Structures are given as C-alpha cells and as structure tokens.
mmCIF file of C-alpha atoms in Angstrom:
data_model
loop_
_atom_site.group_PDB
_atom_site.id
_atom_site.type_symbol
_atom_site.label_atom_id
_atom_site.label_comp_id
_atom_site.label_asym_id
_atom_site.label_seq_id
_atom_site.Cartn_x
_atom_site.Cartn_y
_atom_site.Cartn_z
ATOM 1 C CA MET A 280 0.000 0.000 0.000
ATOM 2 C CA ASN A 281 2.717 2.459 -1.060
ATOM 3 C CA GLY A 282 4.642 1.838 2.153
ATOM 4 C CA GLU A 283 2.312 4.004 4.224
ATOM 5 C CA PRO A 284 -0.210 3.110 6.962
ATOM 6 C CA PHE A 285 -3.898 2.981 6.115
ATOM 7 C CA HIS A 286 -6.503 4.123 8.625
ATOM 8 C CA LEU A 287 -10.279 4.394 8.566
ATOM 9 C CA ASP A 288 -11.409 5.981 11.797
ATOM 10 C CA VAL A 289 -14.753 5.433 13.494
ATOM 11 C CA ASP A 290 -16.467 8.582 12.259
ATOM 12 C CA SER A 291 -15.293 8.561 8.656
ATOM 13 C CA VAL A 292 -17.817 6.071 7.278
ATOM 14 C CA TRP A 293 -20.649 8.309 8.494
ATOM 15 C CA ASP A 294 -19.282 11.242 6.518
ATOM 16 C CA SER A 295 -21.207 11.975 3.318
ATOM 17 C CA HIS A 296 -17.993 11.811 1.308
ATOM 18 C CA ILE A 297 -17.723 8.148 2.213
ATOM 19 C CA LEU A 298 -21.349 7.057 2.062
ATOM 20 C CA GLY A 299 -21.805 9.011 -1.142
ATOM 21 C CA GLU A 300 -19.625 6.466 -2.905
ATOM 22 C CA LEU A 301 -22.123 3.650 -2.319
ATOM 23 C CA PRO A 302 -24.490 3.046 -5.261
ATOM 24 C CA ASP A 303 -27.578 5.277 -5.029
ATOM 25 C CA ALA A 304 -29.900 2.280 -5.199
ATOM 26 C CA VAL A 305 -28.168 0.777 -2.143
ATOM 27 C CA LEU A 306 -28.227 4.052 -0.205
ATOM 28 C CA MET A 307 -31.984 4.246 -0.702
ATOM 29 C CA GLN A 308 -32.289 0.832 0.935
ATOM 30 C CA VAL A 309 -30.112 1.583 3.977
ATOM 31 C CA ALA A 310 -30.391 5.364 4.567
ATOM 32 C CA GLU A 311 -32.679 4.916 7.591
ATOM 33 C CA ARG A 312 -30.981 1.810 8.936
ATOM 34 C CA PRO A 313 -28.069 2.748 11.246
ATOM 35 C CA GLN A 314 -27.507 -0.916 12.100
ATOM 36 C CA TRP A 315 -26.565 -1.625 8.486
ATOM 37 C CA LEU A 316 -24.214 1.350 8.439
ATOM 38 C CA ARG A 317 -22.576 0.197 11.674
ATOM 39 C CA ARG A 318 -21.994 -3.230 10.184
ATOM 40 C CA PHE A 319 -20.496 -1.676 7.066
ATOM 41 C CA LEU A 320 -18.300 0.470 9.321
ATOM 42 C CA ALA A 321 -17.125 -2.634 11.180
ATOM 43 C CA THR A 322 -16.224 -4.312 7.869
ATOM 44 C CA SER A 323 -14.310 -1.214 6.776
ATOM 45 C CA GLN A 324 -12.450 -1.090 10.077
ATOM 46 C CA VAL A 325 -11.405 -4.736 9.864
ATOM 47 C CA LEU A 326 -10.120 -4.304 6.315
ATOM 48 C CA GLY A 327 -8.393 -1.056 7.259
ATOM 49 C CA GLY A 328 -6.665 -2.830 10.120
ATOM 50 C CA HIS A 329 -5.426 -5.561 7.775
ATOM 51 C CA LEU A 330 -4.074 -3.009 5.307
ATOM 52 C CA ASP A 331 -2.472 -1.028 8.116
ATOM 53 C CA LYS A 332 -0.540 -4.133 9.183
ATOM 54 C CA GLY A 333 0.538 -4.892 5.637
ATOM 55 C CA TRP A 334 -1.880 -7.782 5.089
ATOM 56 C CA LEU A 335 -3.635 -7.820 1.737
ATOM 57 C CA PRO A 336 -7.229 -8.999 2.217
ATOM 58 C CA ARG A 337 -9.100 -10.262 -0.841
ATOM 59 C CA ALA A 338 -12.786 -9.375 -0.815
ATOM 60 C CA GLU A 339 -15.056 -12.402 -0.411
ATOM 61 C CA ASN A 340 -18.388 -10.594 -0.430
ATOM 62 C CA LEU A 341 -20.004 -7.381 -1.660
ATOM 63 C CA ALA A 342 -19.573 -5.528 1.643
ATOM 64 C CA GLU A 343 -15.805 -6.056 1.596
ATOM 65 C CA ALA A 344 -15.612 -5.222 -2.116
ATOM 66 C CA ALA A 345 -17.524 -1.951 -1.614
ATOM 67 C CA ALA A 346 -15.418 -0.943 1.390
ATOM 68 C CA LEU A 347 -12.153 -1.572 -0.453
ATOM 69 C CA ARG A 348 -13.376 0.196 -3.559
ATOM 70 C CA ILE A 349 -14.322 3.294 -1.581
ATOM 71 C CA ALA A 350 -10.990 3.294 0.223
ATOM 72 C CA LEU A 351 -8.910 2.971 -2.954
ATOM 73 C CA THR A 352 -10.844 4.857 -5.628
ATOM 74 C CA SER A 353 -13.165 7.413 -4.013
ATOM 75 C CA PRO A 354 -13.386 10.459 -6.350
ATOM 76 C CA SER A 355 -14.833 12.521 -3.493
ATOM 77 C CA LEU A 356 -11.733 11.932 -1.408
ATOM 78 C CA GLU A 357 -9.415 12.845 -4.287
ATOM 79 C CA GLU A 358 -11.188 16.188 -4.657
ATOM 80 C CA LEU A 359 -10.655 17.123 -1.011
ATOM 81 C CA ALA A 360 -7.701 19.303 -0.116
ATOM 82 C CA ASP A 361 -7.220 17.557 3.222
ATOM 83 C CA VAL A 362 -8.611 14.114 3.964
ATOM 84 C CA SER A 363 -6.495 13.376 7.010
ATOM 85 C CA GLY A 364 -9.499 14.117 9.217
ATOM 86 C CA LEU A 365 -11.356 11.277 7.484
ATOM 87 C CA GLY A 366 -8.586 8.817 8.288
ATOM 88 C CA TYR A 367 -7.092 8.636 4.776
ATOM 89 C CA GLN A 368 -3.626 9.462 3.530
ATOM 90 C CA LYS A 369 -3.819 11.331 0.210
ATOM 91 C CA TYR A 370 -1.119 10.551 -2.350
ATOM 92 C CA ASP A 371 -0.099 12.830 -5.211
ATOM 93 C CA ARG A 372 -1.340 11.471 -8.511
ATOM 94 C CA ASP A 373 2.035 12.075 -10.137
ATOM 95 C CA LEU A 374 3.877 9.608 -7.934
ATOM 96 C CA PRO A 375 5.987 7.168 -9.984
ATOM 97 C CA GLY A 376 3.915 4.256 -8.665
ATOM 98 C CA ARG A 377 0.495 5.743 -9.422
ATOM 99 C CA ARG A 378 -0.199 3.237 -12.227
ATOM 100 C CA ASN A 379 0.010 0.429 -9.688
ATOM 101 C CA TRP A 380 -3.101 1.546 -7.797
ATOM 102 C CA PRO A 381 -5.686 0.057 -10.199
ATOM 103 C CA ARG A 382 -3.699 -3.181 -10.118
ATOM 104 C CA VAL A 383 -3.713 -3.162 -6.328
ATOM 105 C CA ARG A 384 -7.481 -2.763 -6.383
ATOM 106 C CA ARG A 385 -7.926 -5.695 -8.769
ATOM 107 C CA ALA A 386 -5.648 -7.821 -6.623
ATOM 108 C CA LEU A 387 -7.895 -7.075 -3.644
ATOM 109 C CA THR A 388 -11.273 -7.427 -5.382
ATOM 110 C CA PRO A 389 -12.263 -10.322 -7.707
ATOM 111 C CA PRO A 390 -13.671 -9.207 -11.098
ATOM 112 C CA GLN A 391 -17.120 -10.716 -10.418
ATOM 113 C CA LEU A 392 -17.542 -8.458 -7.376
ATOM 114 C CA ILE A 393 -16.406 -5.415 -9.368
ATOM 115 C CA GLN A 394 -18.964 -6.461 -11.982
ATOM 116 C CA ALA A 395 -21.775 -6.575 -9.414
ATOM 117 C CA LEU A 396 -20.918 -3.175 -7.947
ATOM 118 C CA ARG A 397 -20.745 -1.553 -11.375
ATOM 119 C CA MET A 398 -24.143 -3.012 -12.277
ATOM 120 C CA LEU A 399 -25.651 -1.678 -9.052
ATOM 121 C CA GLU A 400 -24.418 1.765 -10.110
ATOM 122 C CA ALA A 401 -26.213 1.520 -13.473
ATOM 123 C CA SER A 402 -29.764 2.825 -13.239
ATOM 124 C CA GLY A 403 -30.962 0.424 -15.927
ATOM 125 C CA TYR A 404 -29.952 -2.586 -13.852
ATOM 126 C CA ALA A 405 -30.111 -1.573 -10.196
ATOM 127 C CA ALA A 406 -33.853 -1.663 -9.521
ATOM 128 C CA HIS A 407 -34.206 -5.055 -11.201
ATOM 129 C CA LEU A 408 -31.161 -6.504 -9.446
ATOM 130 C CA LEU A 409 -32.384 -5.484 -5.984
ATOM 131 C CA ALA A 410 -35.972 -6.724 -6.419
ATOM 132 C CA PRO A 411 -37.070 -10.027 -4.793
ATOM 133 C CA LEU A 412 -36.997 -13.124 -6.959
ATOM 134 C CA GLN A 413 -39.868 -15.516 -7.557
ATOM 135 C CA ILE A 414 -38.414 -18.984 -7.013
ATOM 136 C CA ASN A 415 -40.661 -22.048 -6.781
ATOM 137 C CA GLY A 416 -43.668 -19.919 -5.936
ATOM 138 C CA ARG A 417 -42.059 -17.897 -3.138
ATOM 139 C CA LEU A 418 -40.280 -14.551 -2.989
ATOM 140 C CA VAL A 419 -36.566 -14.716 -2.280
ATOM 141 C CA THR A 420 -34.437 -11.684 -1.430
ATOM 142 C CA SER A 421 -32.058 -10.768 -4.226
ATOM 143 C CA PRO A 422 -28.457 -11.902 -3.572
ATOM 144 C CA LEU A 423 -27.372 -8.304 -4.326
ATOM 145 C CA HIS A 424 -29.690 -6.770 -1.732
ATOM 146 C CA PRO A 425 -27.747 -4.972 1.036
ATOM 147 C CA ASP A 426 -29.034 -7.457 3.602
ATOM 148 C CA ARG A 427 -27.070 -10.178 1.812
ATOM 149 C CA TRP A 428 -23.861 -8.225 1.195
ATOM 150 C CA TRP A 429 -21.976 -10.291 3.771
ATOM 151 C CA GLU A 430 -22.774 -13.670 2.218
ATOM 152 C CA PRO A 431 -19.795 -15.321 0.490
ATOM 153 C CA TRP A 432 -19.927 -14.894 -3.286
ATOM 154 C CA SER A 433 -20.752 -18.198 -4.950
ATOM 155 C CA GLY A 434 -21.051 -19.696 -8.394
ATOM 156 C CA GLU A 435 -24.835 -19.735 -7.977
ATOM 157 C CA THR A 436 -24.808 -16.000 -7.245
ATOM 158 C CA GLN A 437 -22.699 -15.340 -10.343
ATOM 159 C CA GLU A 438 -25.045 -17.409 -12.491
ATOM 160 C CA TRP A 439 -28.059 -15.533 -11.098
ATOM 161 C CA LEU A 440 -26.354 -12.222 -11.863
ATOM 162 C CA HIS A 441 -25.775 -13.236 -15.466
ATOM 163 C CA GLN A 442 -29.364 -14.395 -15.887
ATOM 164 C CA ALA A 443 -30.717 -11.189 -14.340
ATOM 165 C CA MET A 444 -28.525 -9.088 -16.600
ATOM 166 C CA THR A 445 -29.620 -10.764 -19.809
ATOM 167 C CA SER A 446 -33.293 -10.799 -18.789
ATOM 168 C CA THR A 447 -33.223 -7.092 -17.920
ATOM 169 C CA HIS A 448 -31.729 -6.134 -21.270
ATOM 170 C CA PRO A 449 -32.354 -9.028 -23.680
ATOM 171 C CA SER A 450 -29.632 -9.407 -26.213
ATOM 172 C CA PRO A 451 -30.738 -8.075 -29.619
ATOM 173 C CA HIS A 452 -29.514 -11.202 -31.342
ATOM 174 C CA GLN A 453 -32.182 -13.199 -29.487
ATOM 175 C CA SER A 454 -34.848 -11.548 -31.649
ATOM 176 C CA ALA A 455 -32.643 -11.136 -34.704
ATOM 177 C CA PRO A 456 -30.684 -14.378 -35.135
ATOM 178 C CA SER A 457 -29.719 -13.601 -38.739
ATOM 179 C CA GLY A 458 -26.270 -12.469 -37.640
ATOM 180 C CA PHE A 459 -24.169 -9.338 -37.313
ATOM 181 C CA THR A 460 -22.642 -7.364 -40.172
ATOM 182 C CA ASP A 461 -19.583 -5.222 -39.491
ATOM 183 C CA ASP A 462 -20.216 -1.643 -40.668
ATOM 184 C CA GLY A 463 -16.506 -0.802 -40.781
ATOM 185 C CA PRO A 464 -14.098 -3.764 -40.933
ATOM 186 C CA ASP A 465 -11.102 -1.590 -41.856
ATOM 187 C CA GLN A 466 -11.854 0.792 -38.999
ATOM 188 C CA ALA A 467 -12.346 -2.140 -36.631
ATOM 189 C CA ARG A 468 -8.994 -3.599 -37.641
ATOM 190 C CA ALA A 469 -7.192 -0.325 -37.004
ATOM 191 C CA MET A 470 -8.899 0.132 -33.657
ATOM 192 C CA ALA A 471 -8.155 -3.462 -32.690
ATOM 193 C CA SER A 472 -4.447 -2.811 -33.208
ATOM 194 C CA GLY A 473 -4.584 0.178 -30.870
ATOM 195 C CA LEU A 474 -6.560 -1.750 -28.257
ATOM 196 C CA PHE A 475 -4.176 -4.684 -28.472
ATOM 197 C CA GLU A 476 -1.177 -2.439 -27.833
ATOM 198 C CA LEU A 477 -2.976 -0.978 -24.819
ATOM 199 C CA LEU A 478 -3.866 -4.407 -23.419
ATOM 200 C CA ALA A 479 -0.421 -5.844 -24.156
ATOM 201 C CA GLU A 480 0.974 -3.264 -21.740
ATOM 202 C CA ARG A 481 -1.541 -4.415 -19.107
ATOM 203 C CA GLU A 482 -0.763 -8.123 -19.038
ATOM 204 C CA GLU A 483 -0.631 -8.237 -15.241
ATOM 205 C CA ASP A 484 -4.075 -6.635 -15.005
ATOM 206 C CA LEU A 485 -5.493 -9.100 -17.522
ATOM 207 C CA ASN A 486 -4.026 -11.938 -15.492
ATOM 208 C CA LEU A 487 -5.879 -10.664 -12.410
ATOM 209 C CA LEU A 488 -9.136 -10.557 -14.400
ATOM 210 C CA LEU A 489 -8.548 -14.200 -15.339
ATOM 211 C CA ASN A 490 -7.895 -15.171 -11.706
ATOM 212 C CA GLY A 491 -4.207 -15.737 -12.394
ATOM 213 C CA LEU A 492 -4.747 -18.200 -15.248
ATOM 214 C CA LEU A 493 -3.366 -16.113 -18.114
ATOM 215 C CA GLN A 494 -0.596 -17.920 -19.937
ATOM 216 C CA GLN A 495 2.143 -15.328 -19.853
ATOM 217 C CA SER A 496 3.275 -13.869 -23.176
ATOM 218 C CA GLN A 497 0.382 -15.562 -24.981
ATOM 219 C CA LEU A 498 -1.585 -12.461 -25.847
ATOM 220 C CA ALA A 499 -1.912 -11.637 -29.540
ATOM 221 C CA ARG A 500 -4.094 -10.042 -32.205
ATOM 222 C CA THR A 501 -5.148 -12.353 -35.011
ATOM 223 C CA ASP A 502 -7.737 -12.433 -37.800
ATOM 224 C CA GLU A 503 -10.348 -15.136 -37.306
ATOM 225 C CA ASP A 504 -13.652 -15.695 -39.125
ATOM 226 C CA SER A 505 -13.214 -12.298 -40.851
ATOM 227 C CA TYR A 506 -12.972 -10.532 -37.467
ATOM 228 C CA SER A 507 -9.950 -8.862 -35.942
ATOM 229 C CA THR A 508 -9.585 -10.818 -32.714
ATOM 230 C CA ILE A 509 -7.506 -10.296 -29.585
ATOM 231 C CA VAL A 510 -6.704 -13.702 -28.075
ATOM 232 C CA LEU A 511 -5.714 -14.424 -24.483
ATOM 233 C CA GLU A 512 -4.610 -17.994 -23.801
ATOM 234 C CA ASP A 513 -5.077 -19.411 -20.314
ATOM 235 C CA ARG A 514 -3.285 -22.283 -18.638
ATOM 236 C CA ALA A 515 -6.437 -24.424 -18.649
ATOM 237 C CA GLY A 516 -6.358 -24.868 -22.427
ATOM 238 C CA ARG A 517 -8.993 -22.246 -23.219
ATOM 239 C CA ASP A 518 -8.869 -18.958 -25.102
ATOM 240 C CA VAL A 519 -10.590 -15.722 -24.197
ATOM 241 C CA LEU A 520 -11.515 -14.097 -27.512
ATOM 242 C CA ILE A 521 -12.236 -10.377 -27.919
ATOM 243 C CA ARG A 522 -13.673 -9.860 -31.407
ATOM 244 C CA VAL A 523 -13.604 -6.252 -32.553
ATOM 245 C CA SER A 524 -16.192 -4.802 -34.937
ATOM 246 C CA CYS A 525 -17.900 -1.500 -35.777
ATOM 247 C CA ARG A 526 -21.582 -0.595 -35.763
ATOM 248 C CA ASP A 527 -23.171 2.519 -37.217
ATOM 249 C CA ARG A 528 -25.048 4.025 -34.271
ATOM 250 C CA ARG A 529 -27.936 4.938 -36.547
ATOM 251 C CA ARG A 530 -28.507 1.213 -36.922
ATOM 252 C CA SER A 531 -28.544 0.373 -33.231
ATOM 253 C CA GLU A 532 -31.391 -2.092 -33.809
ATOM 254 C CA LYS A 533 -28.916 -4.370 -35.516
ATOM 255 C CA PRO A 534 -28.027 -7.617 -33.725
ATOM 256 C CA LEU A 535 -24.901 -7.626 -31.621
ATOM 257 C CA PRO A 536 -21.923 -9.746 -32.721
ATOM 258 C CA ARG A 537 -22.334 -13.316 -31.585
ATOM 259 C CA PHE A 538 -20.194 -16.454 -31.764
ATOM 260 C CA PRO A 539 -20.074 -19.831 -29.981
ATOM 261 C CA ASP A 540 -19.147 -19.489 -26.329
ATOM 262 C CA ASN A 541 -18.307 -22.342 -23.965
ATOM 263 C CA ASP A 542 -18.637 -20.229 -20.824
ATOM 264 C CA PRO A 543 -21.132 -17.318 -21.159
ATOM 265 C CA ILE A 544 -20.985 -16.501 -17.446
ATOM 266 C CA GLY A 545 -17.201 -16.355 -17.481
ATOM 267 C CA SER A 546 -17.308 -14.225 -20.634
ATOM 268 C CA ALA A 547 -19.739 -11.770 -19.056
ATOM 269 C CA THR A 548 -17.575 -11.517 -15.943
ATOM 270 C CA PHE A 549 -14.483 -10.841 -18.044
ATOM 271 C CA ALA A 550 -16.367 -8.253 -20.147
ATOM 272 C CA TRP A 551 -17.289 -6.253 -17.032
ATOM 273 C CA GLY A 552 -13.750 -6.611 -15.703
ATOM 274 C CA LEU A 553 -12.428 -5.359 -19.047
ATOM 275 C CA LEU A 554 -14.760 -2.365 -18.803
ATOM 276 C CA ASP A 555 -13.325 -1.638 -15.359
ATOM 277 C CA LEU A 556 -9.757 -1.930 -16.681
ATOM 278 C CA LEU A 557 -10.375 0.348 -19.673
ATOM 279 C CA SER A 558 -12.126 2.877 -17.437
ATOM 280 C CA ASP A 559 -8.815 3.193 -15.568
ATOM 281 C CA GLU A 560 -6.932 3.750 -18.833
ATOM 282 C CA MET A 561 -8.965 6.606 -20.272
ATOM 283 C CA SER A 562 -6.030 8.696 -21.474
ATOM 284 C CA GLU A 563 -4.591 5.749 -23.412
ATOM 285 C CA LEU A 564 -8.046 4.787 -24.683
ATOM 286 C CA ASP A 565 -8.574 8.361 -25.861
ATOM 287 C CA GLU A 566 -5.411 8.012 -27.938
ATOM 288 C CA VAL A 567 -6.848 4.931 -29.635
ATOM 289 C CA PHE A 568 -10.027 6.872 -30.440
ATOM 290 C CA GLU A 569 -8.055 10.028 -31.288
ATOM 291 C CA GLY A 570 -10.023 11.948 -28.680
ATOM 292 C CA ASP A 571 -13.485 11.040 -30.015
ATOM 293 C CA LEU A 572 -14.379 8.484 -27.332
ATOM 294 C CA ILE A 573 -17.642 9.246 -25.512
ATOM 295 C CA ARG A 574 -16.445 8.340 -22.039
ATOM 296 C CA SER A 575 -19.783 8.493 -20.248
ATOM 297 C CA ASP A 576 -21.448 5.886 -22.475
ATOM 298 C CA LEU A 577 -19.081 2.932 -22.082
ATOM 299 C CA ALA A 578 -21.284 -0.070 -21.318
ATOM 300 C CA VAL A 579 -21.756 -3.829 -21.522
ATOM 301 C CA ALA A 580 -24.664 -5.062 -23.656
ATOM 302 C CA GLY A 581 -26.098 -8.432 -24.585
ATOM 303 C CA GLY A 582 -24.344 -10.185 -21.718
ATOM 304 C CA SER A 583 -20.727 -9.881 -22.838
ATOM 305 C CA VAL A 584 -20.333 -7.218 -25.546
ATOM 306 C CA LEU A 585 -18.401 -4.129 -24.523
ATOM 307 C CA VAL A 586 -19.697 -1.000 -26.293
ATOM 308 C CA LEU A 587 -17.248 1.872 -26.812
ATOM 309 C CA PRO A 588 -19.055 4.792 -28.546
ATOM 310 C CA ASP A 589 -17.301 7.289 -30.793
ATOM 311 C CA ALA A 590 -18.334 10.904 -31.374
ATOM 312 C CA SER A 591 -18.158 10.342 -35.141
ATOM 313 C CA GLY A 592 -21.253 8.143 -34.935
ATOM 314 C CA PHE A 593 -20.073 4.552 -34.595
ATOM 315 C CA ASP A 594 -19.802 2.071 -31.751
ATOM 316 C CA LEU A 595 -16.730 -0.086 -31.376
ATOM 317 C CA LEU A 596 -18.008 -3.467 -30.182
ATOM 318 C CA LEU A 597 -15.779 -5.866 -28.260
ATOM 319 C CA ALA A 598 -17.550 -9.218 -28.183
ATOM 320 C CA VAL A 599 -16.070 -11.497 -25.518
ATOM 321 C CA GLY A 600 -16.281 -15.283 -25.708
ATOM 322 C CA ILE A 601 -14.438 -18.270 -24.248
ATOM 323 C CA GLN A 602 -13.619 -21.287 -26.388
ATOM 324 C CA GLU A 603 -11.480 -24.390 -26.181
ATOM 325 C CA ARG A 604 -8.091 -23.840 -27.798
ATOM 326 C CA THR A 605 -7.516 -25.181 -31.289
ATOM 327 C CA THR A 606 -4.209 -26.106 -32.920
ATOM 328 C CA GLU A 607 -4.793 -23.613 -35.718
ATOM 329 C CA ARG A 608 -5.513 -20.720 -33.372
ATOM 330 C CA SER A 609 -2.558 -21.573 -31.146
ATOM 331 C CA ALA A 610 -0.226 -21.467 -34.155
ATOM 332 C CA ALA A 611 -1.708 -18.122 -35.232
ATOM 333 C CA VAL A 612 -1.170 -16.715 -31.732
ATOM 334 C CA ASP A 613 2.463 -17.865 -31.723
ATOM 335 C CA ALA A 614 3.085 -16.238 -35.108
ATOM 336 C CA ALA A 615 1.298 -13.008 -34.183
ATOM 337 C CA HIS A 616 3.109 -12.767 -30.872
ATOM 338 C CA ALA A 617 6.497 -13.268 -32.565
ATOM 339 C CA PHE A 618 5.602 -10.524 -35.043
ATOM 340 C CA TRP A 619 4.614 -8.233 -32.173
ATOM 341 C CA LEU A 620 7.935 -8.805 -30.367
ATOM 342 C CA GLU A 621 9.869 -8.046 -33.551
ATOM 343 C CA TYR A 622 7.805 -4.903 -34.088
ATOM 344 C CA ARG A 623 8.516 -3.732 -30.546
ATOM 345 C CA ARG A 624 12.235 -4.456 -30.976
ATOM 346 C CA GLU A 625 12.359 -2.338 -34.134
ATOM 347 C CA LEU A 626 10.525 0.500 -32.379
ATOM 348 C CA ASP A 627 12.937 0.377 -29.455
ATOM 349 C CA GLU A 628 15.907 0.536 -31.846
ATOM 350 C CA GLU A 629 14.387 3.532 -33.657
ATOM 351 C CA PHE A 630 13.779 5.363 -30.391
ATOM 352 C CA ALA A 631 17.302 4.578 -29.181
ATOM 353 C CA ALA A 632 18.789 5.901 -32.437
ATOM 354 C CA TRP A 633 16.668 9.054 -32.202
ATOM 355 C CA ASP A 634 17.740 9.632 -28.585
ATOM 356 C CA ALA A 635 21.377 9.172 -29.615
ATOM 357 C CA GLN A 636 21.016 11.781 -32.369
ATOM 358 C CA GLU A 637 19.370 14.214 -29.971
ATOM 359 C CA GLY A 638 22.193 13.688 -27.503
ATOM 360 C CA GLN A 639 24.823 14.448 -30.112
ATOM 361 C CA GLY A 640 22.938 17.564 -31.240
#
C-alpha cells in the first residue's frame, strides 16, 4: 500500500464523502438503517486494520468489495484538499507508482464483485437486481440486496447475476438471429491494433481478471472468421476471444456480434472486468479513439459485448467469448506474438537511435 499506513477511523464512514460512494440504489435501501451502516463500518475497520498491518485482504463478499473500492478509488476523497481528518492518507497522482493503484485494487477485489458493484451503479440494472426473486412460488431476497452483502460470493450467485442481466436487457440477437454485419471492418482492424497495444501493456491486469490463469506472453491479435480478434490464452487450455467490430449508431437495432461461447458466465464476468480496466486507462483509450471516445457511455450489452461509442457516430463493439483452444488458433497466436515482439524491438531501436542523435545535437 505504497509503504504508508492505512486508517479508517470510526467517524469517517458516516461522513457523506464516504457514504456518497455507495451506489444510489443501495443508499436508498439503507439510509434509515443505522444498524446496516454500523456493520459496514465494522467491515471497513477490519479491512483497514489488515491493510495497516501490511496484510492484503481479498474481498469475499459485496460488503468487503464496496469498502475496499471506496478506500482505494473514491473520487470525493481525491477532490478534497485535506482528507487526514477522514482517516485517509492522500497521495499525489504524479507519484511514480500511481499506475500500480488500479492493479492493487484488482488484486484485492475479484472481477465478479467489481462487476456486481458496477451493475448496481447503473440505473438500468439496479432496480431489477435489488428486487425479490420468484423462485418455486415464493419470494426470495435478491443476492445483491444490502441485507445479503456479507454472504460469500458463490457460483450460484454469479449465475443468477448473469441471468438477471440478460433478462433485464435481452440481447438483440435473441430476436434477430440472422447475424451481425460489421459496418466498418477496416476501422475495426485499425482500432483493434490500438486496443491490443494498450492491453499488451496491461498483461498483469489481464491476469488478475482471469484469476491468475493467463498464460504469460500468450496475448496476440489475429484475424479469425473475418474478425480482428484479440486472443488471451489461459493455462487451462482455453482462449478468451475479444472480437472487434464497428456498428453505425444509426442502426442500433442491428443484432450484436455473436459467436459460440463455452462459458457465457465467465465471458460476461471478463467483459465487465475489461470495462473496469479500460475505465482506468482513459487517457490511453482516448489516444486509440483520437479523442473522439464518448467516455460516459461505455457499457456492456447483450451479456458480454463491450460497447465503446465514438463521437463520429459509430460504436466499437468488443464481443467477448471463451472457447477451447484449437491447434490452428494456437499457431496463429504464436506467429502473431512473434511478429509483435519483432515490431517492438524495431521501435525500441528507432527510439534509441533518435535519442542518440538528440544527444549528439
């Protein structure tokens, strides 16, 4: 934690700057319930004590995930001139290690919990996600309801989240199974190259999103089934595919890109984790979009399609899917990765030569 102690004192969680970072839909549920706030305070204090002693807790439920997220990323705290009274140590954003903070957060919070918190912040999902469920003729409290924030996150909870997400916003390709047509394959290819370079620099973050299963140095951009595809190989013999395509926003009724997926829940979890990662890399993402990215409208649609809108009127669609590895794809990844390493070597040599010339001048 940057070599400094972390403290969250007793009064700080009651301060509006802290509570204001909880999703609005959750605050509406707990605003008049001091017992819930006390329990959240206790969770925050326990985690703060662990961090203070140098222990790195990994969130196991939504309460811990929310507390850690507030502590590490609170915009309200960053805007304050002095937060020492709230029990936080403010760090300058130009510290050499500042890029490590998002990685620290991902190391502390599993991607599925980040996914759930982000969905609770989205007005289109929150009300549906917090409503009781009708199961076998009886109402059951939603697993995302604040009363259940301290329950360990389970595979059943993740599956419910995926089902709720797709039922709230049905994927367009369910009603239009004829398939997706890329409105700008050349543009998609160029954008895919920029995105790949960005992600290639974030291999450690991608490994955290894959729960440590990323096969190191096996990240590449290939062309597959007429799509420009970013491929991440994992150590379990599967590939996470990110297929890049363009859609004219005037034709938003078009079906979303779709391809066979062996693990839709895992793909959806990775898509939301990828959204979280890219949201931390806005300056680099702006370079890919040449400044035309509409930051406020980044979203996940159809379960596992990341939508990145451009001010020029198109959406860049990143369709995520998980498939078993094939010999042909593995060979293509090896070749593409070798090409990438050679390309980087040539760039490094050009920069070194340029620096040498500047030094002589």
